Amino acid sequence: MKKFIIAAAVSALSVTGFAQVKVSVHETAKDQPVIPAEIYGQFSEHLGRCIYDGIWVGKDSSIPNIDGYRKDLVKALQDLKVPVLRWPGGCFADEYHWMEGIGPVEQRTKVLNSNWGGTIEDNSFGTHEFLNLCELINTQPYISGNVGSGTVEELAKWVEYMTADKGTMAELRAKNGRKEPWKVKYLGIGNESWGCGGNMTPEYYSDLFRRYAVYCREYNGNELYKVASGSSEDDYDWTRTLMQKATGKEMDGLSLHFYTVKGWNGSKGPALNFTLEEYKNTLGRAYRIDQIVKNHAAIMDIYDPKKTVGLLLDEWGTWFDVEPGTNPGHLYQQNTMRDALVAGMSLNLFHAHTDRLKMANIAQIVNVLQSMILTQGSEMILTPSYHVFRMYNVHQDATYVPTVYSTEFTTAPTGDIYPEISISASKSDAYHISLVNTSLTKEQTVEIAFDELKPASVTGEILRGDGKDGKVSIQAYNDFGGKGDTVKPVAMKNIKVSNGKISLTLPTASVVVLEVK
Ligand code: AHR
């Protein structure tokens, strides 16, 4: 069986063709939105080795750490520029009782993590450890509150504990080592309340949201952005009901979850050694998010034409079978150039929807699903997805610049389609253009012209699998044991500027970010 999979896996393919793409960059277009940095958000859950091993090794660990946080990871996250980090779940959030994770570590409750593999959760990473991490890596916390198995009082008190400057909760916080309140803006009121978060109907949940929202107070000048638990994929009825019943009732944001996953039953396909069909199905499935966001946004427009409620895609990314030999409940998967192309194409799409889409949180930051980082003992590797997020972070808080180009579309065996080329641009101190070539066989000759700008200098970075023998490997990934740099960005060569136009060749299966001045 194993032999068959290896034989069927798509390996390095030769370039068999090329296409020409003309890109018009409309830098003179007026009133363009800013791309919220939060589109580059991350998600961390008490799931598998995300928190323990991944982020937190404890102060007494032999692994180099800063007050218990892995030192190598802290540096990698600082370089990445993480604008917002969601915690403690996911499904875990609706069974999390925050009081069990404060105070002296030896007195904290040990509970079964019944959502994720039945692992013992010793609560050694709790509110203080999370919020201090956010300060360390300069990120905004996004707290996901327990509605499914908690109470209004419990969540209200948590908000008070984190943000109030006086009263019993503030005193308890000070006793536990933190006098100053933290700043917490994003507050999720439940997670997947249609499923693991309580199996509710949208009508029932809307009422609960309204009730919880009232008692989650703003203390000490801390402004909350309250996020209602949203729908999964194309459940438009959930969005419609929430918009009908909770708009104007303290709902600042409504979430949405969309995973690039083949199905909940049976195999989701391997993260490594996948077939050509699986490659195409993955890209096709990922591209569905474009229409799904448009459809949710259209419903939201009916009830909220002024766009006061944000759509927050607070879980997205690839979801494959776990790596052989690992706990099926820990969702540990490797990460290849296929994941990098999904990331690059998706981020380009998100930029175009920021009139409504205000945040996106890839699942998850370390050791779970489409991770930025993988750890094994004292070793840490950056995944191809990390490199895309790092290359693209120039778009954070930059002004969106419309681009016009045409592309062929590939039809996957599932019938889903995806573009061969995906491009997005923004302006900050310079112009940045991100380009993705999803074709495994066609190079793209790209010519870029601005409305008025005549580029004086153009530099760039490219990410792709190793190009041995002129071939590219979509299967390429970084691994432990000295193979952590198999896939990493390098300077883009042969960018030409002539008559005010930029030209370059976009190799097969590559992600490129250009800086234009
Ligand atoms: O990210 C893994 C899980 O996927 C989350 O806990 C849950 O919200 C979703 O179903």
Coordinates of C-alpha atoms and ligand atoms in Angstrom, one line a residue:
M1 CA 0.0 0.0 0.0
K2 CA 2.8 2.4 1.0
K3 CA 4.6 1.6 -2.2
F4 CA 1.5 2.5 -4.2
I5 CA 1.2 5.9 -2.5
I6 CA 4.8 6.7 -3.1
A7 CA 4.6 5.7 -6.8
A8 CA 1.4 7.8 -7.2
A9 CA 2.8 10.9 -5.5
V10 CA 3.4 13.9 -7.7
S11 CA 7.1 14.3 -8.0
A12 CA 9.2 16.9 -9.7
L13 CA 7.6 17.9 -13.0
S14 CA 9.3 19.4 -16.0
V15 CA 8.3 22.8 -17.3
T16 CA 6.3 22.1 -20.4
G17 CA 5.0 25.5 -21.3
F18 CA 4.8 29.1 -20.4
A19 CA 2.2 31.9 -20.4
Q20 CA 2.4 35.6 -20.6
V21 CA 0.7 37.8 -18.0
K22 CA 0.3 41.5 -18.2
V23 CA -0.5 43.1 -14.9
S24 CA -1.8 46.7 -14.5
V25 CA -1.2 48.2 -11.1
H26 CA -3.7 51.0 -10.4
E27 CA -1.8 53.0 -7.9
T28 CA -3.7 56.2 -8.7
A29 CA -7.1 54.6 -7.7
K30 CA -8.6 56.7 -5.0
D31 CA -10.1 55.7 -1.6
Q32 CA -8.7 52.3 -1.3
P33 CA -9.0 50.4 2.0
V34 CA -6.1 49.6 4.4
I35 CA -5.4 45.9 4.6
P36 CA -5.9 45.2 8.3
A37 CA -2.8 43.7 9.9
E38 CA -5.2 41.3 11.6
I39 CA -5.7 39.4 8.3
Y40 CA -2.3 37.9 9.2
G41 CA -3.6 36.6 12.5
Q42 CA -2.7 33.3 14.2
F43 CA -4.6 30.8 16.3
S44 CA -3.3 28.8 19.3
E45 CA -5.3 26.1 21.0
H46 CA -4.7 23.6 23.9
L47 CA -4.5 20.9 21.3
G48 CA -1.7 18.4 20.8
R49 CA 1.7 20.1 21.1
C50 CA 0.6 23.6 20.2
I51 CA 0.9 25.1 23.7
Y52 CA 2.9 22.5 25.6
D53 CA 6.2 21.7 23.6
G54 CA 5.3 24.3 21.0
I55 CA 5.1 27.6 22.8
W56 CA 5.6 26.6 26.4
V57 CA 8.3 24.3 27.8
G58 CA 8.3 25.7 31.4
K59 CA 10.9 27.6 33.2
D60 CA 12.9 24.5 34.3
S61 CA 13.2 23.0 30.8
S62 CA 16.6 22.3 29.4
I63 CA 15.3 23.8 26.2
P64 CA 16.4 27.5 26.1
N65 CA 13.5 29.6 27.2
I66 CA 12.4 33.0 28.3
D67 CA 10.3 32.5 31.5
G68 CA 9.0 29.2 30.1
Y69 CA 8.5 30.3 26.5
R70 CA 10.7 28.6 23.9
K71 CA 13.4 31.2 23.0
D72 CA 13.7 30.1 19.4
L73 CA 10.0 30.4 18.9
V74 CA 9.7 33.8 20.5
K75 CA 12.4 35.1 18.1
A76 CA 10.6 33.5 15.1
L77 CA 7.3 35.0 16.1
Q78 CA 8.8 38.4 16.6
D79 CA 10.3 38.2 13.1
L80 CA 7.0 37.1 11.7
K81 CA 5.1 40.1 13.1
V82 CA 2.0 38.4 14.5
P83 CA -0.8 41.1 14.7
V84 CA -3.3 39.0 16.8
L85 CA -3.2 35.6 18.5
R86 CA -6.4 33.7 19.3
W87 CA -6.5 31.5 22.4
P88 CA -7.4 29.1 24.2
G89 CA -9.4 27.4 21.4
G90 CA -11.3 26.2 19.3
C91 CA -13.4 23.5 20.7
F92 CA -11.2 23.6 23.8
A93 CA -12.4 27.1 24.7
D94 CA -16.0 25.9 25.4
E95 CA -14.7 23.6 28.1
Y96 CA -12.1 25.9 29.5
H97 CA -12.6 27.3 33.0
W98 CA -10.1 30.1 33.3
M99 CA -10.0 30.0 37.1
E100 CA -8.3 26.6 36.9
G101 CA -5.4 28.2 35.1
I102 CA -4.4 31.0 37.5
G103 CA -2.5 31.1 40.8
P104 CA 0.4 28.9 42.0
V105 CA 1.1 26.3 39.3
E106 CA 1.2 23.3 41.7
Q107 CA -2.3 24.1 42.8
R108 CA -3.9 24.3 39.3
T109 CA -6.5 21.8 38.3
K110 CA -5.6 18.8 36.1
V111 CA -8.4 18.1 33.6
L112 CA -8.9 15.8 30.7
N113 CA -8.8 17.5 27.3
S114 CA -11.7 15.5 26.0
N115 CA -11.8 17.3 22.7
W116 CA -8.2 16.5 21.7
G117 CA -6.9 13.1 22.4
G118 CA -7.8 12.8 26.1
T119 CA -4.5 14.4 27.1
I120 CA -4.2 15.6 30.7
E121 CA -4.3 19.4 30.7
D122 CA -2.4 20.6 33.8
N123 CA -3.3 24.3 33.3
S124 CA 0.3 25.4 33.7
F125 CA -0.3 27.7 30.7
G126 CA -3.1 30.0 31.7
T127 CA -4.3 33.6 31.4
H128 CA -1.0 35.1 32.7
E129 CA 1.2 33.0 30.6
F130 CA -0.9 33.7 27.4
L131 CA -1.2 37.5 27.9
N132 CA 2.4 37.9 28.9
L133 CA 3.4 36.0 25.7
C134 CA 1.3 38.5 23.7
E135 CA 3.3 41.3 25.3
L136 CA 6.6 39.6 24.6
I137 CA 5.9 39.1 20.9
N138 CA 4.0 42.4 20.6
T139 CA 0.7 40.9 19.5
Q140 CA -2.9 41.6 20.3
P141 CA -4.7 38.9 22.3
Y142 CA -8.0 37.5 21.1
I143 CA -9.7 35.6 23.9
S144 CA -12.1 32.9 23.0
G145 CA -14.7 32.7 25.8
N146 CA -16.6 29.7 27.1
V147 CA -20.3 29.8 26.3
G148 CA -20.9 26.1 25.7
S149 CA -20.2 24.8 29.2
G150 CA -19.6 28.0 31.1
T151 CA -21.7 30.7 32.6
V152 CA -22.3 34.4 31.9
E153 CA -20.7 35.2 35.3
E154 CA -17.6 33.2 34.6
L155 CA -16.9 35.0 31.3
A156 CA -17.8 38.4 32.8
K157 CA -15.4 37.8 35.6
W158 CA -12.6 36.7 33.2
V159 CA -12.9 40.0 31.4
E160 CA -12.8 41.8 34.7
Y161 CA -9.8 39.8 35.9
M162 CA -7.9 40.7 32.7
T163 CA -8.8 44.3 32.3
A164 CA -10.1 46.0 35.5
D165 CA -7.9 48.2 37.6
K166 CA -9.8 47.9 40.8
G167 CA -12.1 45.5 42.7
T168 CA -11.8 41.9 43.8
M169 CA -10.8 40.5 40.4
A170 CA -8.0 43.1 40.0
E171 CA -6.8 42.3 43.5
L172 CA -6.7 38.6 42.7
R173 CA -4.7 39.3 39.5
A174 CA -2.3 41.5 41.5
K175 CA -1.9 38.7 44.1
N176 CA -1.1 36.3 41.2
G177 CA 1.7 38.6 40.0
R178 CA 0.2 41.2 37.7
K179 CA -0.8 44.5 39.0
E180 CA -1.4 46.4 35.8
P181 CA -4.4 45.3 33.8
W182 CA -3.7 43.9 30.3
K183 CA -5.3 45.4 27.2
V184 CA -7.6 42.9 25.6
K185 CA -9.6 44.1 22.6
Y186 CA -10.9 40.9 20.9
L187 CA -13.4 38.8 22.8
G188 CA -15.0 35.7 21.2
I189 CA -18.3 34.8 22.8
G190 CA -18.3 31.0 22.1
N191 CA -16.7 29.0 19.3
E192 CA -18.5 26.8 16.8
S193 CA -21.7 27.1 18.9
W194 CA -23.5 25.1 16.2
G195 CA -21.2 22.1 17.0
C196 CA -18.5 21.5 19.6
G197 CA -19.4 24.8 21.3
G198 CA -22.9 23.6 22.4
N199 CA -24.8 22.2 19.4
M200 CA -27.1 25.2 19.3
T201 CA -29.5 26.6 16.8
P202 CA -28.7 30.0 15.4
E203 CA -31.8 31.5 17.1
Y204 CA -30.9 30.2 20.5
Y205 CA -27.2 31.2 20.1
S206 CA -28.2 34.7 19.0
D207 CA -30.1 35.2 22.2
L208 CA -27.2 33.8 24.3
F209 CA -24.7 36.1 22.5
R210 CA -26.8 39.2 23.3
R211 CA -27.0 38.1 26.9
Y212 CA -23.3 37.4 27.4
A213 CA -22.3 40.6 25.5
V214 CA -24.2 42.8 28.0
Y215 CA -22.2 41.5 31.0
C216 CA -18.7 41.6 29.4
R217 CA -17.9 45.1 30.5
E218 CA -15.4 47.6 29.4
Y219 CA -13.1 48.6 32.3
N220 CA -10.5 51.2 32.7
G221 CA -10.8 52.5 29.1
N222 CA -10.3 49.0 27.6
E223 CA -12.5 48.8 24.5
L224 CA -13.9 45.4 23.7
Y225 CA -14.6 44.1 20.2
K226 CA -17.1 41.4 20.7
V227 CA -17.2 38.5 18.2
A228 CA -20.1 36.2 17.8
S229 CA -19.5 32.6 17.0
G230 CA -20.1 32.3 13.2
S231 CA -20.9 29.7 10.6
S232 CA -18.9 27.0 9.1
E233 CA -18.2 27.2 5.4
D234 CA -21.4 27.8 3.5
D235 CA -23.9 27.8 6.3
Y236 CA -25.5 31.0 5.2
D237 CA -28.6 30.5 7.4
W238 CA -26.4 30.9 10.5
T239 CA -25.0 34.2 9.2
R240 CA -28.5 35.5 8.2
T241 CA -30.0 34.7 11.6
L242 CA -27.1 36.2 13.6
M243 CA -27.2 39.4 11.4
Q244 CA -31.0 39.6 11.9
K245 CA -30.9 39.1 15.6
A246 CA -27.6 40.5 16.9
T247 CA -26.8 43.4 14.7
G248 CA -26.9 46.5 16.9
K249 CA -26.8 44.3 20.0
E250 CA -23.1 44.7 20.7
M251 CA -21.9 42.4 17.9
D252 CA -18.8 44.0 16.5
G253 CA -17.7 40.9 14.6
L254 CA -19.1 37.6 13.3
S255 CA -16.7 34.7 12.8
L256 CA -16.5 32.2 10.0
H257 CA -14.5 28.9 9.8
F258 CA -13.3 27.4 6.6
Y259 CA -10.7 24.6 6.3
T260 CA -9.1 23.2 3.2
V261 CA -10.1 19.6 4.1
K262 CA -11.4 16.8 2.0
G263 CA -14.1 15.7 4.4
W264 CA -14.8 14.7 7.9
N265 CA -15.1 11.0 7.2
G266 CA -12.3 8.8 6.1
S267 CA -8.9 10.0 4.8
K268 CA -8.2 13.6 4.3
G269 CA -5.1 12.7 2.3
P270 CA -1.5 12.9 3.5
A271 CA 0.3 16.2 4.1
L272 CA 3.4 14.6 2.4
N273 CA 3.7 12.5 -0.7
F274 CA 0.4 13.6 -2.1
T275 CA -0.8 12.8 -5.7
L276 CA -1.3 15.3 -8.5
E277 CA -5.0 14.9 -8.0
E278 CA -4.7 15.7 -4.3
Y279 CA -2.6 18.7 -5.1
K280 CA -5.3 20.1 -7.5
N281 CA -8.2 19.2 -5.2
T282 CA -6.4 21.1 -2.3
L283 CA -5.9 24.2 -4.3
G284 CA -9.4 24.0 -5.7
R285 CA -10.9 23.6 -2.3
A286 CA -8.8 26.5 -0.9
Y287 CA -10.0 28.8 -3.7
R288 CA -13.7 28.2 -2.6
I289 CA -13.1 30.7 0.2
D290 CA -13.3 33.5 -2.4
Q291 CA -17.0 32.8 -3.2
I292 CA -17.8 31.8 0.4
V293 CA -16.6 35.2 1.8
K294 CA -18.5 37.0 -1.0
N295 CA -21.7 35.2 -0.1
H296 CA -21.5 35.8 3.6
A297 CA -20.6 39.4 2.9
A298 CA -23.6 39.8 0.7
I299 CA -25.9 38.6 3.4
M300 CA -24.2 40.9 5.9
D301 CA -24.7 43.8 3.5
I302 CA -28.5 43.3 3.7
Y303 CA -28.6 43.9 7.5
D304 CA -25.6 46.1 7.9
P305 CA -25.1 48.2 4.7
K306 CA -22.7 50.5 6.5
K307 CA -20.5 47.5 7.2
T308 CA -20.2 48.1 10.9
V309 CA -19.9 44.4 11.7
G310 CA -16.7 42.7 10.7
L311 CA -16.4 39.2 9.2
L312 CA -13.6 37.4 11.0
L313 CA -12.3 34.2 9.4
D314 CA -10.8 33.1 12.7
E315 CA -10.0 29.6 11.6
W316 CA -8.7 28.6 8.2
G317 CA -5.9 26.5 6.6
T318 CA -5.1 23.1 5.3
W319 CA -6.3 20.0 7.3
F320 CA -4.7 16.7 6.2
D321 CA -4.3 13.3 7.9
V322 CA -2.0 13.4 10.9
E323 CA 1.6 12.2 10.4
P324 CA 1.8 8.4 10.8
G325 CA 2.5 7.3 14.3
T326 CA 1.2 10.5 15.9
N327 CA -1.9 10.8 18.1
P328 CA -4.9 11.2 15.8
G329 CA -6.4 13.7 18.2
H330 CA -3.3 16.0 18.1
L331 CA -3.7 17.1 14.4
Y332 CA 0.1 17.2 13.8
Q333 CA 0.8 17.5 10.0
Q334 CA 3.9 18.4 8.0
N335 CA 3.9 21.4 5.7
T336 CA 5.1 21.5 2.1
M337 CA 5.2 24.0 -0.8
R338 CA 1.6 23.0 -1.5
D339 CA 0.7 24.7 1.8
A340 CA 2.8 27.7 0.9
L341 CA 0.8 28.1 -2.4
V342 CA -2.5 27.8 -0.5
A343 CA -1.3 30.4 2.0
G344 CA -0.1 32.8 -0.7
M345 CA -3.2 32.5 -2.9
S346 CA -5.5 32.8 0.1
L347 CA -3.8 35.9 1.5
N348 CA -4.0 37.6 -1.9
L349 CA -7.7 36.8 -1.9
F350 CA -8.3 38.1 1.6
H351 CA -6.8 41.5 0.6
A352 CA -9.6 42.0 -1.9
H353 CA -12.3 41.5 0.7
T354 CA -11.2 43.8 3.5
D355 CA -14.3 46.1 3.2
R356 CA -15.9 43.3 5.2
L357 CA -13.2 40.8 6.2
K358 CA -11.4 42.3 9.2
M359 CA -9.4 39.4 10.5
A360 CA -8.2 35.9 9.6
N361 CA -6.4 33.5 11.9
I362 CA -4.6 30.5 10.3
A363 CA -4.9 27.3 12.2
Q364 CA -2.6 26.9 14.0
I365 CA 0.6 28.7 15.0
V366 CA 2.7 25.7 16.0
N367 CA 2.6 21.9 15.7
V368 CA -1.1 21.7 14.7
L369 CA -2.6 21.7 11.2
Q370 CA -1.1 24.3 8.8
S371 CA 1.5 25.5 11.2
M372 CA 4.0 28.3 10.9
I373 CA 6.4 26.4 13.1
L374 CA 7.1 22.8 14.0
T375 CA 9.1 21.6 17.1
Q376 CA 10.6 18.3 18.1
G377 CA 12.5 18.3 21.4
S378 CA 15.0 21.1 21.3
E379 CA 14.7 21.5 17.5
M380 CA 12.5 24.0 15.8
I381 CA 11.8 24.4 12.1
L382 CA 10.0 27.1 10.1
T383 CA 7.5 25.8 7.6
P384 CA 7.0 27.0 4.0
S385 CA 3.8 28.6 5.3
Y386 CA 5.8 30.6 7.8
H387 CA 8.0 31.9 5.0
V388 CA 5.0 33.1 3.0
F389 CA 3.5 34.9 6.1
R390 CA 6.9 36.5 6.8
M391 CA 7.4 37.6 3.1
Y392 CA 3.8 38.9 3.0
N393 CA 4.0 40.8 6.3
V394 CA 4.8 44.0 4.3
H395 CA 1.1 44.1 3.4
Q396 CA 0.1 44.5 7.0
D397 CA -1.7 47.9 7.5
A398 CA -0.7 48.9 3.9
T399 CA -3.1 50.5 1.5
Y400 CA -4.7 48.1 -1.0
V401 CA -3.7 48.8 -4.6
P402 CA -6.0 47.3 -7.2
T403 CA -4.4 45.2 -9.9
V404 CA -5.9 43.9 -13.2
Y405 CA -4.6 40.8 -15.0
S406 CA -6.0 37.7 -16.6
T407 CA -5.3 34.1 -15.8
E408 CA -6.2 30.6 -16.8
F409 CA -8.0 28.5 -14.3
T410 CA -7.3 24.8 -13.5
T411 CA -10.2 22.5 -12.9
A412 CA -9.5 20.0 -10.1
P413 CA -10.9 16.4 -10.2
T414 CA -13.5 17.5 -7.7
G415 CA -14.8 20.1 -10.1
D416 CA -13.4 23.0 -8.1
I417 CA -11.4 25.5 -10.0
Y418 CA -8.4 27.7 -9.0
P419 CA -6.4 30.3 -10.8
E420 CA -2.9 29.6 -12.3
I421 CA -1.8 33.1 -11.2
S422 CA -2.8 35.1 -8.1
I423 CA -1.6 38.6 -7.6
S424 CA -2.1 41.4 -5.0
A425 CA -0.5 44.7 -4.3
S426 CA -0.3 47.3 -1.6
K427 CA 1.4 50.6 -0.8
S428 CA 3.2 51.6 2.4
D429 CA 6.8 53.1 2.3
A430 CA 7.1 51.2 -1.0
Y431 CA 4.8 49.2 -3.3
H432 CA 4.7 45.5 -2.6
I433 CA 3.3 43.0 -5.1
S434 CA 2.8 39.3 -4.1
L435 CA 2.5 36.8 -6.9
V436 CA 1.7 33.1 -6.8
N437 CA 2.1 30.6 -9.7
T438 CA 0.1 27.5 -8.9
S439 CA 1.0 25.7 -12.1
L440 CA 3.4 22.8 -11.8
T441 CA 4.3 22.8 -15.5
K442 CA 3.9 26.4 -16.8
E443 CA 6.3 29.2 -16.1
Q444 CA 4.7 32.7 -16.3
T445 CA 6.4 35.6 -18.1
V446 CA 5.1 38.6 -16.1
E447 CA 5.0 42.2 -17.3
I448 CA 3.9 44.8 -14.7
A449 CA 3.0 48.4 -15.5
F450 CA 1.8 51.1 -13.1
D451 CA -0.7 53.9 -14.0
E452 CA 2.0 56.6 -13.6
L453 CA 4.8 55.3 -11.5
K454 CA 8.1 54.6 -13.3
P455 CA 9.9 52.2 -11.0
A456 CA 13.4 53.2 -10.0
S457 CA 14.3 50.0 -8.2
V458 CA 12.7 46.6 -7.8
T459 CA 13.9 43.8 -5.5
G460 CA 12.2 40.6 -4.5
E461 CA 12.1 37.3 -2.7
I462 CA 11.1 34.0 -4.1
L463 CA 9.9 30.8 -2.3
R464 CA 9.9 27.4 -4.1
G465 CA 10.9 23.8 -3.7
D466 CA 14.4 23.0 -4.7
G467 CA 15.0 23.4 -8.3
K468 CA 17.4 20.6 -8.9
D469 CA 17.8 19.6 -12.6
G470 CA 15.7 22.6 -13.6
K471 CA 12.7 20.9 -11.9
V472 CA 10.7 22.1 -9.0
S473 CA 9.3 20.0 -6.2
I474 CA 5.9 20.9 -4.8
Q475 CA 6.5 18.1 -2.3
A476 CA 9.5 20.0 -0.7
Y477 CA 9.3 20.6 3.0
N478 CA 11.5 21.4 5.9
D479 CA 12.4 18.7 8.4
F480 CA 14.3 18.0 11.6
G481 CA 17.8 16.7 11.7
G482 CA 19.5 19.5 9.8
K483 CA 16.9 19.7 6.9
G484 CA 15.2 22.9 8.2
D485 CA 16.4 25.1 5.3
T486 CA 15.3 22.9 2.4
V487 CA 12.6 25.5 1.6
K488 CA 13.4 29.1 2.3
P489 CA 13.1 32.4 0.5
V490 CA 16.0 33.6 -1.6
A491 CA 16.6 36.8 -3.5
M492 CA 14.7 37.0 -6.8
K493 CA 17.0 37.3 -9.7
N494 CA 16.6 38.6 -13.2
I495 CA 14.0 41.3 -12.6
K496 CA 14.2 43.8 -15.4
V497 CA 12.9 47.3 -15.6
S498 CA 12.6 48.8 -19.0
N499 CA 10.5 51.7 -20.3
G500 CA 8.9 51.9 -16.9
K501 CA 7.7 48.3 -17.0
I502 CA 8.9 45.5 -14.8
S503 CA 9.4 42.1 -16.3
L504 CA 10.3 38.7 -14.7
T505 CA 9.7 35.0 -15.0
L506 CA 7.6 33.5 -12.4
P507 CA 8.7 29.9 -12.1
T508 CA 6.3 27.0 -11.6
A509 CA 4.9 26.5 -8.1
S510 CA 6.4 29.6 -6.6
V511 CA 5.5 32.5 -4.4
V512 CA 7.2 35.9 -5.0
V513 CA 7.0 39.2 -3.2
L514 CA 8.4 42.3 -5.0
E515 CA 9.3 45.6 -3.5
V516 CA 9.0 48.5 -5.9
K517 CA 10.2 52.0 -5.3
Ligands
AHR1 O1 -8.5 23.9 14.8 C1 -9.0 22.7 15.2 C2 -10.5 22.8 15.5 O2 -11.2 23.0 14.3 C3 -11.0 23.8 16.4 O3 -10.8 23.5 17.8 C4 -12.4 23.9 16.1 O4 -12.9 25.2 16.4 C5 -12.5 23.5 14.6 O5 -13.4 22.6 14.4

